[in-house]
Coordinates of C-alpha atoms and ligand atoms in Angstrom, one line a residue:
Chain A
X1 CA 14.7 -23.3 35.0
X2 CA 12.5 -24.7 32.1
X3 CA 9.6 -24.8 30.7
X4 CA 7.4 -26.6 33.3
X5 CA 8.8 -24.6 36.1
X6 CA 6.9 -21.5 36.7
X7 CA 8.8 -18.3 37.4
X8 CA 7.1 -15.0 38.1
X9 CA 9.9 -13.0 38.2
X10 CA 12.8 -12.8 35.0
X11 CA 15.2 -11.6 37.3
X12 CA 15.9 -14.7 39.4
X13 CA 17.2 -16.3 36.1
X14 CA 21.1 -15.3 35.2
X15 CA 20.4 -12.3 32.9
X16 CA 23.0 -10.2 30.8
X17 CA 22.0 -6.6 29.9
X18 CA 22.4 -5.2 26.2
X19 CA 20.3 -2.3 24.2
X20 CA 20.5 -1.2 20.7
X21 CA 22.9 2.3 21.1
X22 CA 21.5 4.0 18.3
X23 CA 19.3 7.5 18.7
X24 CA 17.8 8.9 15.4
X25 CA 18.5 12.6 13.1
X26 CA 15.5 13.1 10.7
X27 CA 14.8 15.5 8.2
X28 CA 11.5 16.7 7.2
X29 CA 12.1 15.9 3.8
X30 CA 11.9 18.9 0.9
X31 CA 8.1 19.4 1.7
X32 CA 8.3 19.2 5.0
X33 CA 11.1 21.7 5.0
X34 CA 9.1 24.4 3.5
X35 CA 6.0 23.8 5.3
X36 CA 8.0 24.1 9.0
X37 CA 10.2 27.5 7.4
X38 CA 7.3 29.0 6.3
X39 CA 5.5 28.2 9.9
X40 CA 8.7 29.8 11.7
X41 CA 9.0 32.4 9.8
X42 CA 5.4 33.6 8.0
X43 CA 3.6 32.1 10.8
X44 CA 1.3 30.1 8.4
X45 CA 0.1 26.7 7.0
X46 CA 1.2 26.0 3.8
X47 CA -0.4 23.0 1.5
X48 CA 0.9 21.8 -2.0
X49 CA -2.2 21.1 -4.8
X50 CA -2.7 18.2 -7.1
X51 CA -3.1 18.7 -10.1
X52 CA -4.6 15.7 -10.8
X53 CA -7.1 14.9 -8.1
X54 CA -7.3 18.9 -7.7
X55 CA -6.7 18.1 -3.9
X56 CA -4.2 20.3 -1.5
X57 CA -2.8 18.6 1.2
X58 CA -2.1 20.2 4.4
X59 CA 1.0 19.8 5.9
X60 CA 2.6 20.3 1.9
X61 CA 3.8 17.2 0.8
X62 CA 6.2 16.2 -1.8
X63 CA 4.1 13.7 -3.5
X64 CA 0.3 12.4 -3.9
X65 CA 0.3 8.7 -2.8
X66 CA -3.2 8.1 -5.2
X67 CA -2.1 9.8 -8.5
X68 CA 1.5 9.1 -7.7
X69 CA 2.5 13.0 -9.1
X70 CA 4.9 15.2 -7.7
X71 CA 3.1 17.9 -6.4
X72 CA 4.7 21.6 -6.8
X73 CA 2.6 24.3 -6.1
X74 CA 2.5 25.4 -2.5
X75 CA -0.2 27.2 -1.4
X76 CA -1.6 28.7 2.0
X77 CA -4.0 27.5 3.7
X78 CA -6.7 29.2 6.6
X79 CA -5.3 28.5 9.6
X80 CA -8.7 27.7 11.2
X81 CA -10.1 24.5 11.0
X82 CA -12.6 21.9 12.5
X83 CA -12.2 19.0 15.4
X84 CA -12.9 15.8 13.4
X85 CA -12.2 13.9 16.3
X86 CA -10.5 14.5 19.9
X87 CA -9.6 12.8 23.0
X88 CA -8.4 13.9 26.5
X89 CA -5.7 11.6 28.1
X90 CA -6.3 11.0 31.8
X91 CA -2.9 9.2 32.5
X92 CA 0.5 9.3 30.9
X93 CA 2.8 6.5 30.4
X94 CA 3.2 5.5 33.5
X95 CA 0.2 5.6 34.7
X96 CA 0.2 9.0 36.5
X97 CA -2.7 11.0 36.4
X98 CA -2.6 14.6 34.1
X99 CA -4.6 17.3 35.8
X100 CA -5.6 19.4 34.0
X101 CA -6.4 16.1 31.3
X102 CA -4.3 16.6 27.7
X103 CA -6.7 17.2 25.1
X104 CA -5.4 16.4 21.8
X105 CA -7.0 16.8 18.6
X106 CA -7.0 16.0 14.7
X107 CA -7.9 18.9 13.1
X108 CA -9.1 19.7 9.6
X109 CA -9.0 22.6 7.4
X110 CA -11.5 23.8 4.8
X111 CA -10.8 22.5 1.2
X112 CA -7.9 20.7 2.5
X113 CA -7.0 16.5 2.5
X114 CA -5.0 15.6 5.5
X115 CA -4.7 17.7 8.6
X116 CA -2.9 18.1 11.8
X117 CA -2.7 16.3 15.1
X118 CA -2.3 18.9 18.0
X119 CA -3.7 20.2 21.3
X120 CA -6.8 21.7 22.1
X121 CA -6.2 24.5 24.5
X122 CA -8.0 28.2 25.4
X123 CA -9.7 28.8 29.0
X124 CA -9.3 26.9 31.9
X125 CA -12.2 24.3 31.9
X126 CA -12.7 24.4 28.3
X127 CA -14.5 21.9 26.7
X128 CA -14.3 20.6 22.7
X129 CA -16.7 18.7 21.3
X130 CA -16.2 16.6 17.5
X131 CA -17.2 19.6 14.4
X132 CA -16.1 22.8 17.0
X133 CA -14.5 25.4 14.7
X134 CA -10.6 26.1 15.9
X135 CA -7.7 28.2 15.5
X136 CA -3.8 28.6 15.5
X137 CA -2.2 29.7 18.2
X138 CA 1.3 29.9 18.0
X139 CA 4.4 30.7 20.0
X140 CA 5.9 33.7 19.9
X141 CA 8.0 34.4 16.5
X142 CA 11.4 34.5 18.7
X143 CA 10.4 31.4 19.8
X144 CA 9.3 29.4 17.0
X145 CA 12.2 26.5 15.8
X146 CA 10.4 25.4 12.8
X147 CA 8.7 22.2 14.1
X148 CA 5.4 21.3 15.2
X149 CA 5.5 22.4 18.3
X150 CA 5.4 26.4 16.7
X151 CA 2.0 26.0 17.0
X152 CA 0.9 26.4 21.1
X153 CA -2.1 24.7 20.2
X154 CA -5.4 25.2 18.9
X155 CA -8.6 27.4 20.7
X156 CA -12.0 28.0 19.8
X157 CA -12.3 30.3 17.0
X158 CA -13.6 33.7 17.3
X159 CA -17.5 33.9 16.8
X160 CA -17.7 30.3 16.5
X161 CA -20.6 29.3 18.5
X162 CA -19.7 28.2 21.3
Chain B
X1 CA 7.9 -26.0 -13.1
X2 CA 4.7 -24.3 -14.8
X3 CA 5.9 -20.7 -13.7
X4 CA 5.9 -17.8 -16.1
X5 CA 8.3 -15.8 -17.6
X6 CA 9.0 -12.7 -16.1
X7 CA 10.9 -9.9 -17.2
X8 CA 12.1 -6.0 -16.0
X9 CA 10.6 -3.6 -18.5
X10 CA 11.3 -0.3 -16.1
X11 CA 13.9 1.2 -13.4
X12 CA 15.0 4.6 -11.9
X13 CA 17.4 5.1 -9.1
X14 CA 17.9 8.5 -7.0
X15 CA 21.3 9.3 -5.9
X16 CA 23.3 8.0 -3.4
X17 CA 24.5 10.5 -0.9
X18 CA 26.0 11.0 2.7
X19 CA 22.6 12.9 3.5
X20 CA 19.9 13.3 2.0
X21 CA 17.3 16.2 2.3
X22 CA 14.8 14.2 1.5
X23 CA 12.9 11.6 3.7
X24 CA 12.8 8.2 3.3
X25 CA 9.1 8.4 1.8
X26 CA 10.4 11.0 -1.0
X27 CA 13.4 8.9 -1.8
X28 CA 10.9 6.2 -2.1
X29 CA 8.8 8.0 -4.5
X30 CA 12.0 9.8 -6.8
X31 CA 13.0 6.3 -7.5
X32 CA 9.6 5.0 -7.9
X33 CA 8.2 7.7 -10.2
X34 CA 11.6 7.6 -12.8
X35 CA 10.9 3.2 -12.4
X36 CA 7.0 4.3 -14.1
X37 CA 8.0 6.7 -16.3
X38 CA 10.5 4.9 -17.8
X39 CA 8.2 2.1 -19.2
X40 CA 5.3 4.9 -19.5
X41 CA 3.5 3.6 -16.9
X42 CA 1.5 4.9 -14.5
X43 CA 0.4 3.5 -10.4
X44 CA -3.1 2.2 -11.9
X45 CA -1.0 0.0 -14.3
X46 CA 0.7 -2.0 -11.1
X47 CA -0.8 -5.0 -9.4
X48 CA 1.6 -4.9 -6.9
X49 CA 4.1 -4.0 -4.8
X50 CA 7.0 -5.5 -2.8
X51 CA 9.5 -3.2 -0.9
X52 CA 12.9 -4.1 0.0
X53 CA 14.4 -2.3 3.0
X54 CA 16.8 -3.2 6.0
X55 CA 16.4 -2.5 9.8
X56 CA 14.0 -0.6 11.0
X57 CA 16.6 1.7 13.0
X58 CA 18.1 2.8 9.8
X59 CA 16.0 4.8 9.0
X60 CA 14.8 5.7 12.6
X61 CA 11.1 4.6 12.0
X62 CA 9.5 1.1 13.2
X63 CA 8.0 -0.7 10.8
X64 CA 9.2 1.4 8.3
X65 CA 7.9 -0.3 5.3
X66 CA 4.4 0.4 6.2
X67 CA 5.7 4.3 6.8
X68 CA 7.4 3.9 3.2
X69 CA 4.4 2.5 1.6
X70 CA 3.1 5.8 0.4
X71 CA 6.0 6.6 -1.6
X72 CA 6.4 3.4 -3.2
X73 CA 3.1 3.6 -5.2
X74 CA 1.5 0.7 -2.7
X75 CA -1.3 2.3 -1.3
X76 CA -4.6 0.4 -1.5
X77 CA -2.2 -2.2 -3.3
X78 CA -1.4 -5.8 -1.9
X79 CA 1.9 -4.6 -1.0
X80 CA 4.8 -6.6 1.5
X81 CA 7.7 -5.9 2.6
X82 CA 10.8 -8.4 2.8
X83 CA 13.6 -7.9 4.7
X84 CA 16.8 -10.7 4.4
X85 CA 19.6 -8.0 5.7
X86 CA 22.4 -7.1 3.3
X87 CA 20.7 -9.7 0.9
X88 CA 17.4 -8.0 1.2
X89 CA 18.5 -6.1 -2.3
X90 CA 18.6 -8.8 -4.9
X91 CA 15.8 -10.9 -2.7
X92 CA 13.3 -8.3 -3.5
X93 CA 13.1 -8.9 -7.2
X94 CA 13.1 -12.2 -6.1
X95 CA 9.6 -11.6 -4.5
X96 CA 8.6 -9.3 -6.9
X97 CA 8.9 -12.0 -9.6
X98 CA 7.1 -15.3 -7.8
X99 CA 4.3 -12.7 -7.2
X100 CA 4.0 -12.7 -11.1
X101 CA 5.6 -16.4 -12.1
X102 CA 2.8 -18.1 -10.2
X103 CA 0.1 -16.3 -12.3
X104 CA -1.0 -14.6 -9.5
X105 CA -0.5 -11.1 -10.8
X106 CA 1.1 -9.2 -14.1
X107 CA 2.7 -6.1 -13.1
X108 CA 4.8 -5.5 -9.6
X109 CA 6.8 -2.2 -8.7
X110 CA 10.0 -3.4 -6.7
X111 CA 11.1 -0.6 -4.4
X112 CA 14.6 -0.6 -2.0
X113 CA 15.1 2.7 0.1
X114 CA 17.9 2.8 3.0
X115 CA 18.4 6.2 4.9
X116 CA 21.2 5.5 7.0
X117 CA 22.3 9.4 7.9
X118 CA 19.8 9.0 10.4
X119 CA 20.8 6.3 12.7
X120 CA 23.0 8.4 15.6
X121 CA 26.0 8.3 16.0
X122 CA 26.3 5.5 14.0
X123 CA 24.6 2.7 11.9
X124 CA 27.2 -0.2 13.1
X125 CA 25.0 0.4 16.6
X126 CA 22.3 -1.2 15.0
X127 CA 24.5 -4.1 13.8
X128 CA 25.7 -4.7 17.4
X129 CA 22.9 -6.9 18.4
X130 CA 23.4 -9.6 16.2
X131 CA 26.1 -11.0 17.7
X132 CA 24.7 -13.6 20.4
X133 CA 24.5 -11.7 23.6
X134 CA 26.3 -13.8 25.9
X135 CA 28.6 -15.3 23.9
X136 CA 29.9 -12.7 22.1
X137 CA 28.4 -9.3 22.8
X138 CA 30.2 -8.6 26.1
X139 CA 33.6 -9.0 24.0
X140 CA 32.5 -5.9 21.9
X141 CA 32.7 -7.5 18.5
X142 CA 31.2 -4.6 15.4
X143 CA 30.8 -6.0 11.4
X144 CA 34.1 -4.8 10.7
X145 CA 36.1 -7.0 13.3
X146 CA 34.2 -10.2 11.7
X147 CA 34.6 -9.2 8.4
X148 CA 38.4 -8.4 9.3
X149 CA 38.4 -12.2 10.6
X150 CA 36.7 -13.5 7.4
X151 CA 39.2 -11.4 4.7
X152 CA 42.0 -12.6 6.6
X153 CA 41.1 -16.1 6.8
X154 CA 40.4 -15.9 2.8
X155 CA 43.6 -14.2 2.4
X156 CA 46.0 -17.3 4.5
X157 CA 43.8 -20.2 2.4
X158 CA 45.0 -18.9 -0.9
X159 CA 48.0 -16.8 0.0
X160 CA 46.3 -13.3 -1.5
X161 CA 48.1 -10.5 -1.0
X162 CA 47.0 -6.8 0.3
X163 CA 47.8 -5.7 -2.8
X164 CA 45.1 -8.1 -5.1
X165 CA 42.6 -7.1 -2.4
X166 CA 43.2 -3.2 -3.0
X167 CA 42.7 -3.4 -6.5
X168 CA 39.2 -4.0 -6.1
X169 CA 38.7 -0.8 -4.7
X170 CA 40.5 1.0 -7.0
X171 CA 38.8 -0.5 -10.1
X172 CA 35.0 0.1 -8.6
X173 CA 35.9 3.2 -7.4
X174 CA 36.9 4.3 -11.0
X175 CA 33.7 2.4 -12.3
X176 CA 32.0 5.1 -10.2
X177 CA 33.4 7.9 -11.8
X178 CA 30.5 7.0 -15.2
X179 CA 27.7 6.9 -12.6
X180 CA 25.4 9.5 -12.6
X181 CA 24.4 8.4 -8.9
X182 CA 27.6 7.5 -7.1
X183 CA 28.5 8.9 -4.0
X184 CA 32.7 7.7 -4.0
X185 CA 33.3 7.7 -7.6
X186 CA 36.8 8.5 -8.0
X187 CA 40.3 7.6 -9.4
X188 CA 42.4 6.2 -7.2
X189 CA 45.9 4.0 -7.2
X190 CA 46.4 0.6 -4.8
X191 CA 48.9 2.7 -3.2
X192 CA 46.6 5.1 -2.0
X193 CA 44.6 2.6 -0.8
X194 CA 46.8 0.9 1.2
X195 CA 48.3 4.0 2.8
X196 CA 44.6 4.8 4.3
X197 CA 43.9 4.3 7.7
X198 CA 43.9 0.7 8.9
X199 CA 39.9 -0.3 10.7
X200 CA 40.2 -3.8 12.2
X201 CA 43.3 -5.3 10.5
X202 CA 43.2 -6.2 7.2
X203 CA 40.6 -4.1 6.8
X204 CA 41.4 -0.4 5.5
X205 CA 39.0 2.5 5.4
X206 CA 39.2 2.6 1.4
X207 CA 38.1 -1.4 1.6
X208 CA 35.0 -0.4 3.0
X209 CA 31.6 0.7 1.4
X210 CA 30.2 4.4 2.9
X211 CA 27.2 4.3 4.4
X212 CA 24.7 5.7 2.2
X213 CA 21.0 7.5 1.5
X214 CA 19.0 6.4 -1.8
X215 CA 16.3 4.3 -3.3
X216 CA 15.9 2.2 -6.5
X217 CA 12.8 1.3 -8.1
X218 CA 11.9 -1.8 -10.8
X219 CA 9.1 -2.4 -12.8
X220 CA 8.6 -6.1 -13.2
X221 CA 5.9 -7.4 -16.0
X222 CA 4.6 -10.8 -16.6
X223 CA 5.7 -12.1 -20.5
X224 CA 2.6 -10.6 -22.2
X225 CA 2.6 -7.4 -20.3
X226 CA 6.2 -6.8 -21.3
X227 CA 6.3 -7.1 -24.5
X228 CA 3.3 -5.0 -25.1
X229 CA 5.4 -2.3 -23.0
X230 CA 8.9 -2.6 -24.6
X231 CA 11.1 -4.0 -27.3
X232 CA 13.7 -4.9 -24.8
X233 CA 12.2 -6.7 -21.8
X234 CA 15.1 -8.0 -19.9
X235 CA 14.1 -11.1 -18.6
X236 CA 14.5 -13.0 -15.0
X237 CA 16.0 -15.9 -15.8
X238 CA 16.9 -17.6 -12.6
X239 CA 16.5 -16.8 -9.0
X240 CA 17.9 -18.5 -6.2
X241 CA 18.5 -17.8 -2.4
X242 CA 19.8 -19.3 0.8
X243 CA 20.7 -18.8 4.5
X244 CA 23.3 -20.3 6.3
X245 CA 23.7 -21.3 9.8
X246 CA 24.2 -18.3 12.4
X247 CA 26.4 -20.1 14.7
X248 CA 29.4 -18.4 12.4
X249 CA 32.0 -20.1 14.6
X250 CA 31.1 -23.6 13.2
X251 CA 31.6 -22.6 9.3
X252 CA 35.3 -21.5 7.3
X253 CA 35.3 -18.5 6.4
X254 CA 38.0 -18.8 3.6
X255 CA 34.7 -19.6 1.0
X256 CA 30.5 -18.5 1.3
X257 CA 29.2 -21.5 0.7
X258 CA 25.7 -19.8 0.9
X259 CA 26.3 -18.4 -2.2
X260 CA 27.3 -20.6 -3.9
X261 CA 23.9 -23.0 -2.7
X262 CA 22.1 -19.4 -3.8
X263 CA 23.8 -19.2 -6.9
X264 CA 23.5 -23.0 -7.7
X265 CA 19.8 -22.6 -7.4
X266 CA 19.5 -19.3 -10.0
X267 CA 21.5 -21.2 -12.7
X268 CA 19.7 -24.4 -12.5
X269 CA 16.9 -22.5 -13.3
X270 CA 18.8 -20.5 -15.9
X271 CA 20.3 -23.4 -17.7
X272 CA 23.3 -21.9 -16.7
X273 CA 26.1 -25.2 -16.5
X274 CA 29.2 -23.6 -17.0
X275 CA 28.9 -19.8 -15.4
X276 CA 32.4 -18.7 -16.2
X277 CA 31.5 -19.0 -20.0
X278 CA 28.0 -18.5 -20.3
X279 CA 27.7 -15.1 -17.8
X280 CA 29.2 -11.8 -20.0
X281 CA 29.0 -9.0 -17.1
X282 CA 28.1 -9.4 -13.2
X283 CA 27.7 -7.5 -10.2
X284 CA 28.6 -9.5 -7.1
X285 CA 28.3 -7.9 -4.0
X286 CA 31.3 -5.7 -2.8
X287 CA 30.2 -3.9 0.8
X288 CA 34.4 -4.5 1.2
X289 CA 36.9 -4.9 -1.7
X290 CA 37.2 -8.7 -1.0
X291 CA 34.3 -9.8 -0.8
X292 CA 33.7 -9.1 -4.8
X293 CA 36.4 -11.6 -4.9
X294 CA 34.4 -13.9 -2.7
X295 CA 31.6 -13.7 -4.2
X296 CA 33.1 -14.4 -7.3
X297 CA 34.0 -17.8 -6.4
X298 CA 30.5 -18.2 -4.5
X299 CA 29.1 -17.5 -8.0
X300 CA 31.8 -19.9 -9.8
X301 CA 33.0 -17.4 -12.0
X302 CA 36.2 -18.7 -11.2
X303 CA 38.0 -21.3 -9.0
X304 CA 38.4 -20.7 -5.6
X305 CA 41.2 -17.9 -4.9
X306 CA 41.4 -17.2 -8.3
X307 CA 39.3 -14.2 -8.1
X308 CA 42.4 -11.6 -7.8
X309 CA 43.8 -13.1 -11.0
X310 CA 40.8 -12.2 -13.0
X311 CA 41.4 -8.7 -11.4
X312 CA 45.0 -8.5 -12.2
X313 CA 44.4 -9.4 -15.7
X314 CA 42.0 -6.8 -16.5
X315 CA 39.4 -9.4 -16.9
X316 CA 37.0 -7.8 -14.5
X317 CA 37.8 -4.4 -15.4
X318 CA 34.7 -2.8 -18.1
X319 CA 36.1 -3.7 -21.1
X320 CA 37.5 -7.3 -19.9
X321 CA 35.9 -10.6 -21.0
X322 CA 33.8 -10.8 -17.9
X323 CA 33.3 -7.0 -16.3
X324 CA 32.4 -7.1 -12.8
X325 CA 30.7 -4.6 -11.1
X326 CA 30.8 -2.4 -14.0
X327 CA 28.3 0.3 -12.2
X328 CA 31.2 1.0 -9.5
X329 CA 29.5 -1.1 -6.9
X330 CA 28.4 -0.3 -4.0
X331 CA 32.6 0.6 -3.0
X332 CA 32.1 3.3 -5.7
X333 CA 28.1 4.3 -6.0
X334 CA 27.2 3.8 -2.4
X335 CA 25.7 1.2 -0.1
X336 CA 22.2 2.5 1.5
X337 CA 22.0 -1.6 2.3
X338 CA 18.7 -2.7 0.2
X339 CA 18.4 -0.1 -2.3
X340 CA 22.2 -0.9 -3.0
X341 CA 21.8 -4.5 -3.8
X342 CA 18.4 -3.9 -6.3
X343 CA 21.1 -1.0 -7.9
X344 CA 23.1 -3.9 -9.2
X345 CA 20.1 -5.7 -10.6
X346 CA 19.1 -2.0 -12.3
X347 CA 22.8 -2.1 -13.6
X348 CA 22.3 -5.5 -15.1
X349 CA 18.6 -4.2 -16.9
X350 CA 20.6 -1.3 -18.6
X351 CA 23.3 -3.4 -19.5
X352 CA 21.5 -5.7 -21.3
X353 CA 19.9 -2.9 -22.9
X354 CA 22.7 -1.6 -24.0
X355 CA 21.5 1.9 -22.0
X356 CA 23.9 1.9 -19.5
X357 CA 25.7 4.9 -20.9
X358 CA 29.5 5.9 -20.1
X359 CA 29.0 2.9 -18.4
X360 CA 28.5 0.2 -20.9
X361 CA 30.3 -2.9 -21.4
X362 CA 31.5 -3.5 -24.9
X363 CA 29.8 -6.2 -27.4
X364 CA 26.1 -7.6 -27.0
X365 CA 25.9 -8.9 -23.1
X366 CA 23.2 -11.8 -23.0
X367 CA 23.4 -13.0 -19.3
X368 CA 24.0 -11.5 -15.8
X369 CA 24.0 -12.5 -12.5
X370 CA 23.8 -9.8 -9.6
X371 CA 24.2 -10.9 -6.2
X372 CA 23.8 -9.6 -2.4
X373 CA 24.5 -11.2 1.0
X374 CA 24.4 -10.5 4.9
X375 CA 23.6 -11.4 8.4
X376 CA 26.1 -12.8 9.8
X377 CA 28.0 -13.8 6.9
X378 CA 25.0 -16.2 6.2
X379 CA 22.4 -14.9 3.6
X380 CA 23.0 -15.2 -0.3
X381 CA 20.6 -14.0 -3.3
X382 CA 21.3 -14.4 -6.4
X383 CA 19.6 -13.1 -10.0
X384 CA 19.9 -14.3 -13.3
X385 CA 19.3 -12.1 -16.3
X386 CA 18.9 -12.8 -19.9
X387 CA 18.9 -9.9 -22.6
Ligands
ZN1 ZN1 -3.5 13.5 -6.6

């Protein structure tokens, strides 16, 4: 088989099957750590402030990337924020359909640089539109791991106006 | 050849460890932030920024560099990443300094971070692929076997014993013991050596470098910038680098000719004729206790299987005419693959500083060479440096 000849299908060529047998164990790093303890086990978002720039990031982090300081002080944060931007995925992977769609979000908080990625949830047939106010809902404390997915996802806040 | 002078004027290192806490951004960014503050600089002083790191399944994160980028001060920077396997090390400083030979820019931050803890079970899984995959993969081949065929091939040439080969190990190991960093710093005899467990014959467990999590960090300056910044630039005085063919099968393995190429290139540039005079202190690459012996002779330090002499004779060891690996290596301090190899360039700028501690070398060293290698037994790099 070369070049000139066409084939539409790899598999009618000899083939020999390999993968690369490694699987992955992270950390969340010393920021991170803090952030997911304190989410497990106070059930709220914690930041760290710059001195320098006088911003607070949200999730903490252990460093800002502009002024290049190590940033210490960890503070809370209002765990109600604002959709900057969402989308709702219609198909997965492979190309099967999700019903209801999966509505994920980024999500900023007030005073805050950064924000979170998660899922938009409340009512059945609720709709989110780009500046609706949200907030945490999370999992039950006996069933929170310290991760991301503590947080169920994010509703519409109360008295918010829609 | 109308290039500048360029010269190290910073450098920080975090630990090496088993497992770190810390991901790899914040390893990035310990190393990165002690590099600055070291020369009293700050991110707004740097022009640039290469980063040195190995495969991507090290760490667990595809294109990790770009991942890594926030902790190595290259944000909003021009910023690369290079990537030459083991050698990847000693060729970031490499590309860190024709950024700022060819005019182009006068300050560049040289980063290496490696977290191996968390590829699963096992970083040699990532190193299965690179044997060809019909040839070879189907006979289950891992580095160790090849490196077991490549010792023992050096051994028969020159008759070298066991013995000469595990007195490596016991002399970077000790090194180790002044590092502030190492991971396997400890005192150990050539009997102990030999009595640990045997991995793919010749090959024994205490041979071997651990796999390792860390990060180094250089500041690199062009002439004028340096000597603004310090009274003891150390400079870059040759660079060289070279890959061999990866159809292994067709080279010897008894000598790395790759290094040797590598090397020839960094001390052309050096004026370097006679390297087993003119070099004081180096730091060849020692993943396993013989290949510092190799690489030796790659670097023409010595004749070819005289390397264990020099060993015997204590003239390797920290206070011997020429000290090799003086910082422990990466046998001793740890081998988190790229940040490993730009630890024996950071061992060569304190050195020649004469800040290298518990660690430093007797007399006035002048010139080092640090060198790293990989692949398949194919890549060398080489620095020069010049106090
Ligand atoms: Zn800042």
């Amino acid at each position: 088989m070369g070049l000139i000849q066409k084939s539409s299908s790899n598999q009618e060529l000899r083939h020999y099957r390999g993968n690369i047998p490694v699987g992955n164990l992270y950390t969340a790093g010393i920021a991170g750590d803090r952030f997911f303890v304190d989410l497990r086990d106070k059930g709220r978002l914690l930041g760290t402030r710059c001195p320098s720039c006088e911003r607070t990031f949200v999730p903490a982090r252990h460093f800002c990337e502009e002024c290049f300081t190590r940033l210490e002080e960890y503070v809370p944060v209002p765990s109600s924020g604002t959709v900057h931007s969402l989308t709702a995925a219609h198909v997965d992977l492979d190309g099967k359909p999700l019903d209801p769609p999966h509505v994920l979000a980024f999500i900023t908080f007030e005073g805050c640089a950064g924000g979170l990625v998660h899922r938009l949830g409340g009512a059945p047939g609720q709709s989110f539109r780009i500046g609706d106010r949200v907030e945490m809902v999370l999992k039950d404390r006996k069933k929170r791991t310290g991760g991301i997915n503590d947080i169920e996802h994010f509703r519409p806040a109360k008295g918010s106006r829609r | 050849m109308g290039m500048r002078r360029v010269a190290v004027i910073g450098a920080g290192m975090t630990r090496f460890v088993r497992r770190a806490k810390e991901t790899p951004k914040e390893l990035s960014f310990e190393a990165t932030r002690m590099a600055l503050d070291s020369c009293e600089m700050t991110r707004d002083d740097i022009d640039c920024v290469v980063h040195g790191t190995a495969p991507d399944a090290f760490d667990g994160v595809h294109m990790k560099a770009e991942y890594l980028c926030d902790g190595s001060g290259g944000v909003g920077k021009p910023y690369t990443r290079n990537y030459v396997g083991g050698g990847t090390g000693v060729f970031a400083p490499i590309q860190g300094w024709y950024h700022i030979a060819s005019g182009m820019f006068d300050t560049c931050l040289v980063v290496c971070e490696e977290k191996m803890s968390s590829c699963q079970p096992h970083p040699q899984g990532a190193f299965l692929t690179i044997f060809d995959h019909t040839t070879e993969r189907a006979l289950g081949p891992n580095l160790l076997w090849i490196f077991a065929l490549e010792m023992n091939r050096y051994m028969q040439t020159h008759g070298i014993t066991l013995e000469e080969i595990a007195a490596v190990s016991v002399q970077n190991k000790g090194n180790a013991l002044d590092h502030p960093c190492a991971q396997l710093g400890k005192k150990t005899t050539v009997k102990e050596v030999l009595e640990s467990e045997v991995l793919a014959w010749p090959v024994h467990r205490e041979m071997v470098s651990p796999t390792s999590d860390g990060a180094v960090a250089l500041v690199l300056a062009s002439e004028e910038v340096a000597r603004r910044a310090t009274p003891k630039p150390v400079w870059i005085d040759g660079v060289g680098w070279t890959l061999d063919t990866a159809y292994w099968c067709t080279r010897d393995l008894y000598y790395p000719r790759y290094v040797e190429t590598a090397a020839r290139m960094a001390y052309d540039m050096a004026g370097i004729t006679e390297p087993d005079r003119q070099i004081d202190i180096a730091e060849p690459y020692d993943p396993f206790a013989y290949k510092m012996l190799h690489h030796m002779e790659g670097l023409m330090l010595c004749g070819k299987g005289q390397a264990p002499k020099l060993v015997a004779d204590g003239v390797t060891a920290r206070h011997g005419r020429l000290p090799c690996c003086p910082s422990g290596g990466l046998l001793g301090v740890g081998n988190p693959i790229a940040a490993a190899g730009l630890m024996k360039i950071a061992e060569l700028f304190w050195q020649l500083r004469g800040e290298a501690g518990k660690r430093q070398v007797p007399g006035t060293p002048r010139k080092g060479v640090a060198q790293a290698w990989g692949d398949l037994m194919q890549v060398g790099t080489v620095v020069v440096m010049g106090a």
